[in-house]
Amino acid sequence: MGSLVASDAAGAREDRFDWFCETVSSHFMPVMLSTPHAADFRASVTDLDLGVVRLSALACSPVRSRRTLTHVRRGDPELLQLALLTQGAFRISQRGNESVVTGGLVLTDTSRPSEGACTGEQVETVVMQIPRQALALGSDRVDRLLARGLAADTGSGAILADFLKTLLARGPHCQPEELRGMGAVTLDLATAFLARQLGDPGEAPAEARARETLHRIHRFIENNLGDPDLTPQAIADRHNMSLRRLYALFGDQPLTIAAHIRHSRLERARTDLARAELGDQSIQVIADRWGFASATGFSRAFRGAYGITPTEHRASSLAAPRHAEQGDPALHEHHHAPLAIR
C-alpha cells in the first residue's frame, strides 16, 4: 500500500524516453511507444495502491502507443483501464471504436489490441486499473464502452473525476487500511458510472448483480473485522437478505463466510504482530483490535492457522530486521523495490 513516484529526473535527458517505455511496459502492460520528442522527453508516474484497484497519474510529452496481439500474449494483467484526461488530448482506437478524448474519461481493455496517441505540449491523465473480475458488470456489456469518450463534467462522471483527483492528492498521506477502504469506494463509484453509461443499472444480469453483492459483502467484512459482533447473521441482516442466501453467495468461494472472517482477522493480527512500531502493544490488545474476544482463543486459532504461537511469530518477525542489520547472511534476502527511480 502507499504511493510511489517515478520522476523524469531519472537518468540523463536522452535516457528518459527509454525509462518511460520500460516503466509503462512493466508497470501497466507491454506496449510499443514512440515519440518525436525523444531528445527532450519529459514524464512522471505517480502510483497509489488501493487494494482492489490501483490509481496512477501519468504526465508526459506527446507519445504514440501500439499494443498488438503479440504484446497481449507477452503480458496481460486482465485489467480494464479507466483514464481521466486532465490536460492535452488522447486519441484511442480499440475493438473497432475510435475517439479523441479531451477532458473526459475513456475505458480500454488490456486483453485487446489498441492504438493511441497523446497530443499537446504535455498530456496528463489519471488511470484507474480495475481487475475485470472485480467489476460487477457483464463483460459483453462493458465491451460496448471501450474506446468511447465518456463525459466527466456532469453527473456521476463529474463526481468520479473529482474523487479521483482528490484521492491522488490526499491518498499518499493515508494509512494502508484507509486506502483499502478508499479502493472499495473508488470501485463502487466507477461501477455506478459505467452502469449509467450502459443505461439503467437495474438491467445488469442476475449473475453480475450477485457478483456485485458478493464484492460489497467482502468490502463490508474488511471494514468491520474489528467488530466482535461481526457474524454471518449480522452481515445478512445488514444487507437485507436471508442467512440462506448469504451462504449461497459464498457457495463457490474458497472459504465459507465464517472461515473467511476468521482468516481475515488472523491475517490482520499477524501483520500487526510483525510491525516494530506496535511492539509495545500486548497480544491481547492486538487480538481485541481484530475482533477476538479472548487471548486464549486467539492463540489457539493462530497456532492452528500458522503452526506457531502469536508470541513466537512476533519474536521471529521483530528479530529478523535486527539480524539483517548485523549482517547475518542467513537472513539476507534480495528484495526488489516495486518501482524505485532516482
GROMACS .gro file of C-alpha atoms in nm:
model
  342
    1MET     CA    1   0.000   0.000   0.000
    2GLY     CA    2   0.105   0.356  -0.036
    3SER     CA    3   0.236   0.566  -0.317
    4LEU     CA    4   0.549   0.582  -0.518
    5VAL     CA    5   0.672   0.845  -0.755
    6ALA     CA    6   0.889   0.787  -1.057
    7SER     CA    7   1.026   1.117  -1.182
    8ASP     CA    8   1.158   1.237  -1.513
    9ALA     CA    9   1.466   1.344  -1.321
   10ALA     CA   10   1.582   0.985  -1.364
   11GLY     CA   11   1.895   0.944  -1.570
   12ALA     CA   12   2.030   1.162  -1.843
   13ARG     CA   13   1.788   1.357  -2.059
   14GLU     CA   14   1.840   1.126  -2.358
   15ASP     CA   15   1.757   0.820  -2.141
   16ARG     CA   16   1.421   0.945  -2.016
   17PHE     CA   17   1.214   0.809  -2.301
   18ASP     CA   18   1.373   0.465  -2.263
   19TRP     CA   19   1.296   0.480  -1.892
   20PHE     CA   20   0.935   0.576  -1.966
   21CYS     CA   21   0.893   0.287  -2.212
   22GLU     CA   22   1.025   0.038  -1.960
   23THR     CA   23   0.809   0.182  -1.681
   24VAL     CA   24   0.487   0.168  -1.883
   25SER     CA   25   0.555  -0.183  -2.014
   26SER     CA   26   0.644  -0.327  -1.674
   27HIS     CA   27   0.403  -0.134  -1.454
   28PHE     CA   28   0.097  -0.121  -1.681
   29MET     CA   29   0.128  -0.362  -1.975
   30PRO     CA   30   0.367  -0.446  -2.261
   31VAL     CA   31   0.323  -0.185  -2.533
   32MET     CA   32   0.527  -0.020  -2.810
   33LEU     CA   33   0.578   0.355  -2.763
   34SER     CA   34   0.721   0.617  -2.998
   35THR     CA   35   0.769   0.993  -2.982
   36PRO     CA   36   0.921   1.272  -3.189
   37HIS     CA   37   1.049   1.425  -2.864
   38ALA     CA   38   1.292   1.153  -2.751
   39ALA     CA   39   1.577   1.403  -2.718
   40ASP     CA   40   1.389   1.624  -2.470
   41PHE     CA   41   1.125   1.383  -2.341
   42ARG     CA   42   0.970   1.455  -2.003
   43ALA     CA   43   0.749   1.226  -1.799
   44SER     CA   44   0.645   1.134  -1.448
   45VAL     CA   45   0.443   0.849  -1.299
   46THR     CA   46   0.269   0.852  -0.962
   47ASP     CA   47   0.112   0.535  -0.830
   48LEU     CA   48  -0.135   0.468  -0.548
   49ASP     CA   49  -0.221   0.110  -0.447
   50LEU     CA   50  -0.580   0.093  -0.319
   51GLY     CA   51  -0.604  -0.282  -0.276
   52VAL     CA   52  -0.886  -0.386  -0.507
   53VAL     CA   53  -0.790  -0.121  -0.764
   54ARG     CA   54  -0.481   0.082  -0.847
   55LEU     CA   55  -0.467   0.451  -0.931
   56SER     CA   56  -0.189   0.611  -1.134
   57ALA     CA   57  -0.116   0.958  -1.267
   58LEU     CA   58   0.093   0.998  -1.582
   59ALA     CA   59   0.231   1.320  -1.726
   60CYS     CA   60   0.439   1.303  -2.042
   61SER     CA   61   0.545   1.466  -2.365
   62PRO     CA   62   0.342   1.368  -2.674
   63VAL     CA   63   0.370   0.995  -2.740
   64ARG     CA   64   0.212   0.725  -2.956
   65SER     CA   65   0.126   0.375  -2.835
   66ARG     CA   66   0.055   0.047  -3.011
   67ARG     CA   67  -0.044  -0.276  -2.836
   68THR     CA   68  -0.062  -0.578  -3.064
   69LEU     CA   69  -0.177  -0.936  -3.011
   70THR     CA   70   0.190  -1.022  -2.957
   71HIS     CA   71   0.202  -0.772  -2.670
   72VAL     CA   72  -0.118  -0.918  -2.524
   73ARG     CA   73   0.027  -1.269  -2.535
   74ARG     CA   74   0.351  -1.145  -2.382
   75GLY     CA   75   0.174  -0.998  -2.081
   76ASP     CA   76  -0.191  -0.937  -1.999
   77PRO     CA   77  -0.283  -0.819  -1.647
   78GLU     CA   78  -0.651  -0.864  -1.746
   79LEU     CA   79  -0.742  -0.511  -1.644
   80LEU     CA   80  -0.991  -0.252  -1.752
   81GLN     CA   81  -0.823   0.089  -1.754
   82LEU     CA   82  -1.045   0.391  -1.696
   83ALA     CA   83  -0.848   0.704  -1.785
   84LEU     CA   84  -0.933   1.064  -1.700
   85LEU     CA   85  -0.766   1.321  -1.929
   86THR     CA   86  -0.682   1.633  -1.728
   87GLN     CA   87  -0.455   1.801  -1.985
   88GLY     CA   88  -0.397   1.755  -2.356
   89ALA     CA   89  -0.583   1.514  -2.584
   90PHE     CA   90  -0.582   1.138  -2.629
   91ARG     CA   91  -0.682   0.954  -2.945
   92ILE     CA   92  -0.761   0.587  -2.886
   93SER     CA   93  -0.889   0.305  -3.105
   94GLN     CA   94  -0.989  -0.041  -2.982
   95ARG     CA   95  -1.242  -0.307  -3.084
   96GLY     CA   96  -1.348  -0.105  -3.388
   97ASN     CA   97  -1.418   0.210  -3.186
   98GLU     CA   98  -1.215   0.530  -3.210
   99SER     CA   99  -1.238   0.851  -3.007
  100VAL     CA  100  -1.047   1.168  -2.933
  101VAL     CA  101  -1.079   1.250  -2.563
  102THR     CA  102  -1.013   1.593  -2.413
  103GLY     CA  103  -1.106   1.645  -2.050
  104GLY     CA  104  -1.322   1.334  -2.034
  105LEU     CA  105  -1.297   0.965  -1.945
  106VAL     CA  106  -1.222   0.667  -2.166
  107LEU     CA  107  -1.224   0.292  -2.098
  108THR     CA  108  -0.978   0.042  -2.250
  109ASP     CA  109  -0.910  -0.329  -2.206
  110THR     CA  110  -0.557  -0.472  -2.167
  111SER     CA  111  -0.675  -0.802  -2.321
  112ARG     CA  112  -0.735  -0.642  -2.663
  113PRO     CA  113  -0.503  -0.473  -2.913
  114SER     CA  114  -0.521  -0.095  -2.922
  115GLU     CA  115  -0.360   0.212  -3.074
  116GLY     CA  116  -0.337   0.554  -2.913
  117ALA     CA  117  -0.173   0.893  -2.941
  118CYS     CA  118  -0.129   1.168  -2.681
  119THR     CA  119  -0.113   1.518  -2.826
  120GLY     CA  120  -0.047   1.865  -2.687
  121GLU     CA  121   0.260   2.018  -2.525
  122GLN     CA  122   0.212   1.783  -2.232
  123VAL     CA  123  -0.050   1.521  -2.158
  124GLU     CA  124  -0.170   1.448  -1.808
  125THR     CA  125  -0.401   1.161  -1.723
  126VAL     CA  126  -0.528   0.971  -1.420
  127VAL     CA  127  -0.562   0.598  -1.482
  128MET     CA  128  -0.773   0.365  -1.270
  129GLN     CA  129  -0.676   0.000  -1.316
  130ILE     CA  130  -0.968  -0.235  -1.245
  131PRO     CA  131  -0.937  -0.617  -1.246
  132ARG     CA  132  -1.205  -0.743  -1.482
  133GLN     CA  133  -1.340  -0.989  -1.226
  134ALA     CA  134  -1.382  -0.709  -0.971
  135LEU     CA  135  -1.623  -0.511  -1.189
  136ALA     CA  136  -1.982  -0.622  -1.127
  137LEU     CA  137  -2.090  -0.569  -1.487
  138GLY     CA  138  -2.114  -0.825  -1.766
  139SER     CA  139  -1.810  -0.834  -1.998
  140ASP     CA  140  -2.023  -0.819  -2.313
  141ARG     CA  141  -2.193  -0.504  -2.189
  142VAL     CA  142  -1.872  -0.334  -2.078
  143ASP     CA  143  -1.713  -0.405  -2.416
  144ARG     CA  144  -1.962  -0.165  -2.574
  145LEU     CA  145  -1.794   0.123  -2.389
  146LEU     CA  146  -1.435   0.054  -2.497
  147ALA     CA  147  -1.255   0.347  -2.664
  148ARG     CA  148  -1.561   0.572  -2.643
  149GLY     CA  149  -1.531   0.921  -2.494
  150LEU     CA  150  -1.730   0.944  -2.170
  151ALA     CA  151  -1.827   1.279  -2.018
  152ALA     CA  152  -1.657   1.376  -1.692
  153ASP     CA  153  -1.815   1.720  -1.641
  154THR     CA  154  -2.169   1.622  -1.540
  155GLY     CA  155  -2.348   1.372  -1.317
  156SER     CA  156  -2.166   1.064  -1.188
  157GLY     CA  157  -1.876   1.131  -1.427
  158ALA     CA  158  -1.800   1.463  -1.259
  159ILE     CA  159  -1.827   1.306  -0.913
  160LEU     CA  160  -1.590   1.025  -1.013
  161ALA     CA  161  -1.341   1.264  -1.174
  162ASP     CA  162  -1.329   1.494  -0.871
  163PHE     CA  163  -1.291   1.197  -0.638
  164LEU     CA  164  -1.000   1.050  -0.836
  165LYS     CA  165  -0.810   1.378  -0.839
  166THR     CA  166  -0.865   1.433  -0.466
  167LEU     CA  167  -0.763   1.076  -0.387
  168LEU     CA  168  -0.436   1.112  -0.576
  169ALA     CA  169  -0.357   1.436  -0.392
  170ARG     CA  170  -0.452   1.316  -0.043
  171GLY     CA  171  -0.406   0.940  -0.064
  172PRO     CA  172  -0.029   0.929  -0.004
  173HIS     CA  173  -0.092   1.067   0.347
  174CYS     CA  174  -0.343   0.792   0.439
  175GLN     CA  175  -0.280   0.471   0.629
  176PRO     CA  176  -0.295   0.138   0.437
  177GLU     CA  177  -0.629   0.041   0.591
  178GLU     CA  178  -0.773   0.379   0.489
  179LEU     CA  179  -0.652   0.326   0.133
  180ARG     CA  180  -0.817  -0.016   0.120
  181GLY     CA  181  -1.145   0.146   0.220
  182MET     CA  182  -1.098   0.418  -0.041
  183GLY     CA  183  -1.030   0.149  -0.301
  184ALA     CA  184  -1.370  -0.004  -0.233
  185VAL     CA  185  -1.536   0.337  -0.264
  186THR     CA  186  -1.347   0.408  -0.587
  187LEU     CA  187  -1.460   0.079  -0.738
  188ASP     CA  188  -1.820   0.147  -0.638
  189LEU     CA  189  -1.812   0.493  -0.798
  190ALA     CA  190  -1.657   0.360  -1.119
  191THR     CA  191  -1.910   0.076  -1.135
  192ALA     CA  192  -2.201   0.316  -1.086
  193PHE     CA  193  -2.062   0.549  -1.353
  194LEU     CA  194  -2.010   0.273  -1.611
  195ALA     CA  195  -2.350   0.120  -1.535
  196ARG     CA  196  -2.509   0.459  -1.600
  197GLN     CA  197  -2.336   0.478  -1.939
  198LEU     CA  198  -2.491   0.144  -2.026
  199GLY     CA  199  -2.843   0.253  -1.933
  200ASP     CA  200  -3.049   0.151  -1.633
  201PRO     CA  201  -2.817  -0.013  -1.377
  202GLY     CA  202  -3.106  -0.244  -1.293
  203GLU     CA  203  -3.062  -0.408  -1.634
  204ALA     CA  204  -2.749  -0.585  -1.516
  205PRO     CA  205  -2.789  -0.964  -1.544
  206ALA     CA  206  -2.856  -1.169  -1.231
  207GLU     CA  207  -2.504  -1.314  -1.230
  208ALA     CA  208  -2.349  -0.968  -1.237
  209ARG     CA  209  -2.580  -0.844  -0.960
  210ALA     CA  210  -2.484  -1.145  -0.746
  211ARG     CA  211  -2.116  -1.073  -0.809
  212GLU     CA  212  -2.164  -0.710  -0.714
  213THR     CA  213  -2.343  -0.811  -0.392
  214LEU     CA  214  -2.062  -1.052  -0.305
  215HIS     CA  215  -1.797  -0.782  -0.358
  216ARG     CA  216  -1.998  -0.543  -0.143
  217ILE     CA  217  -2.017  -0.801   0.136
  218HIS     CA  218  -1.644  -0.869   0.114
  219ARG     CA  219  -1.575  -0.496   0.150
  220PHE     CA  220  -1.817  -0.473   0.443
  221ILE     CA  221  -1.635  -0.757   0.617
  222GLU     CA  222  -1.293  -0.596   0.558
  223ASN     CA  223  -1.415  -0.268   0.703
  224ASN     CA  224  -1.567  -0.428   1.014
  225LEU     CA  225  -1.322  -0.701   1.113
  226GLY     CA  226  -1.262  -0.533   1.449
  227ASP     CA  227  -1.628  -0.571   1.549
  228PRO     CA  228  -1.663  -0.884   1.768
  229ASP     CA  229  -2.031  -0.898   1.671
  230LEU     CA  230  -1.948  -0.943   1.302
  231THR     CA  231  -2.129  -1.272   1.235
  232PRO     CA  232  -2.294  -1.423   0.926
  233GLN     CA  233  -2.633  -1.334   1.070
  234ALA     CA  234  -2.530  -0.973   1.132
  235ILE     CA  235  -2.396  -0.948   0.776
  236ALA     CA  236  -2.716  -1.094   0.632
  237ASP     CA  237  -2.926  -0.851   0.834
  238ARG     CA  238  -2.711  -0.557   0.727
  239HIS     CA  239  -2.757  -0.647   0.360
  240ASN     CA  240  -3.130  -0.722   0.383
  241MET     CA  241  -3.103  -1.087   0.289
  242SER     CA  242  -3.167  -1.424   0.447
  243LEU     CA  243  -2.887  -1.625   0.602
  244ARG     CA  244  -2.958  -1.896   0.345
  245ARG     CA  245  -2.899  -1.655   0.057
  246LEU     CA  246  -2.578  -1.532   0.216
  247TYR     CA  247  -2.447  -1.888   0.242
  248ALA     CA  248  -2.549  -1.947  -0.121
  249LEU     CA  249  -2.344  -1.644  -0.234
  250PHE     CA  250  -2.038  -1.798  -0.070
  251GLY     CA  251  -2.117  -2.143  -0.208
  252ASP     CA  252  -1.842  -2.138  -0.473
  253GLN     CA  253  -1.592  -1.934  -0.270
  254PRO     CA  254  -1.270  -2.091  -0.135
  255LEU     CA  255  -1.385  -2.035   0.225
  256THR     CA  256  -1.721  -2.029   0.399
  257ILE     CA  257  -1.821  -1.685   0.522
  258ALA     CA  258  -1.733  -1.769   0.884
  259ALA     CA  259  -1.394  -1.909   0.779
  260HIS     CA  260  -1.333  -1.601   0.563
  261ILE     CA  261  -1.397  -1.369   0.859
  262ARG     CA  262  -1.167  -1.574   1.084
  263HIS     CA  263  -0.891  -1.590   0.821
  264SER     CA  264  -0.908  -1.215   0.751
  265ARG     CA  265  -0.889  -1.135   1.123
  266LEU     CA  266  -0.591  -1.364   1.170
  267GLU     CA  267  -0.411  -1.209   0.873
  268ARG     CA  268  -0.460  -0.856   1.007
  269ALA     CA  269  -0.344  -0.961   1.354
  270ARG     CA  270  -0.046  -1.145   1.205
  271THR     CA  271   0.057  -0.830   1.019
  272ASP     CA  272   0.026  -0.614   1.332
  273LEU     CA  273   0.233  -0.857   1.538
  274ALA     CA  274   0.519  -0.819   1.291
  275ARG     CA  275   0.515  -0.438   1.299
  276ALA     CA  276   0.801  -0.298   1.506
  277GLU     CA  277   0.609   0.022   1.587
  278LEU     CA  278   0.342  -0.190   1.762
  279GLY     CA  279   0.595  -0.385   1.967
  280ASP     CA  280   0.480  -0.221   2.289
  281GLN     CA  281   0.121  -0.336   2.240
  282SER     CA  282   0.024  -0.661   2.407
  283ILE     CA  283  -0.102  -0.959   2.214
  284GLN     CA  284  -0.437  -0.917   2.388
  285VAL     CA  285  -0.469  -0.559   2.260
  286ILE     CA  286  -0.398  -0.671   1.904
  287ALA     CA  287  -0.637  -0.963   1.935
  288ASP     CA  288  -0.909  -0.726   2.062
  289ARG     CA  289  -0.846  -0.488   1.774
  290TRP     CA  290  -0.934  -0.760   1.524
  291GLY     CA  291  -1.241  -0.897   1.694
  292PHE     CA  292  -1.105  -1.183   1.905
  293ALA     CA  293  -1.283  -1.199   2.241
  294SER     CA  294  -1.005  -1.377   2.432
  295ALA     CA  295  -0.629  -1.412   2.406
  296THR     CA  296  -0.659  -1.787   2.459
  297GLY     CA  297  -0.900  -1.834   2.170
  298PHE     CA  298  -0.686  -1.609   1.952
  299SER     CA  299  -0.367  -1.803   2.032
  300ARG     CA  300  -0.537  -2.135   1.960
  301ALA     CA  301  -0.673  -2.010   1.625
  302PHE     CA  302  -0.338  -1.851   1.533
  303ARG     CA  303  -0.143  -2.169   1.603
  304GLY     CA  304  -0.395  -2.375   1.412
  305ALA     CA  305  -0.359  -2.148   1.108
  306TYR     CA  306   0.017  -2.083   1.107
  307GLY     CA  307   0.175  -2.360   1.315
  308ILE     CA  308   0.333  -2.121   1.569
  309THR     CA  309   0.203  -1.910   1.855
  310PRO     CA  310   0.148  -1.533   1.828
  311THR     CA  311   0.440  -1.481   2.068
  312GLU     CA  312   0.674  -1.690   1.853
  313HIS     CA  313   0.564  -1.513   1.535
  314ARG     CA  314   0.622  -1.170   1.690
  315ALA     CA  315   0.964  -1.268   1.824
  316SER     CA  316   1.087  -1.408   1.492
  317SER     CA  317   0.943  -1.120   1.288
  318LEU     CA  318   1.098  -0.849   1.505
  319ALA     CA  319   1.430  -1.032   1.533
  320ALA     CA  320   1.481  -1.062   1.156
  321PRO     CA  321   1.548  -0.690   1.089
  322ARG     CA  322   1.796  -0.677   1.377
  323HIS     CA  323   1.989  -0.976   1.242
  324ALA     CA  324   1.988  -0.829   0.894
  325GLU     CA  325   2.132  -0.501   1.023
  326GLN     CA  326   2.407  -0.701   1.196
  327GLY     CA  327   2.497  -0.870   0.870
  328ASP     CA  328   2.355  -1.217   0.935
  329PRO     CA  329   2.397  -1.381   0.588
  330ALA     CA  330   2.125  -1.635   0.663
  331LEU     CA  331   1.869  -1.359   0.678
  332HIS     CA  332   1.984  -1.162   0.377
  333GLU     CA  333   1.730  -1.180   0.101
  334HIS     CA  334   1.718  -0.982  -0.221
  335HIS     CA  335   1.404  -0.770  -0.227
  336HIS     CA  336   1.314  -0.560  -0.529
  337ALA     CA  337   1.154  -0.223  -0.464
  338PRO     CA  338   0.826  -0.208  -0.653
  339LEU     CA  339   0.946   0.079  -0.870
  340ALA     CA  340   1.230   0.297  -0.749
  341ILE     CA  341   1.359   0.562  -0.985
  342ARG     CA  342   1.619   0.815  -0.885
   0.00000   0.00000   0.00000
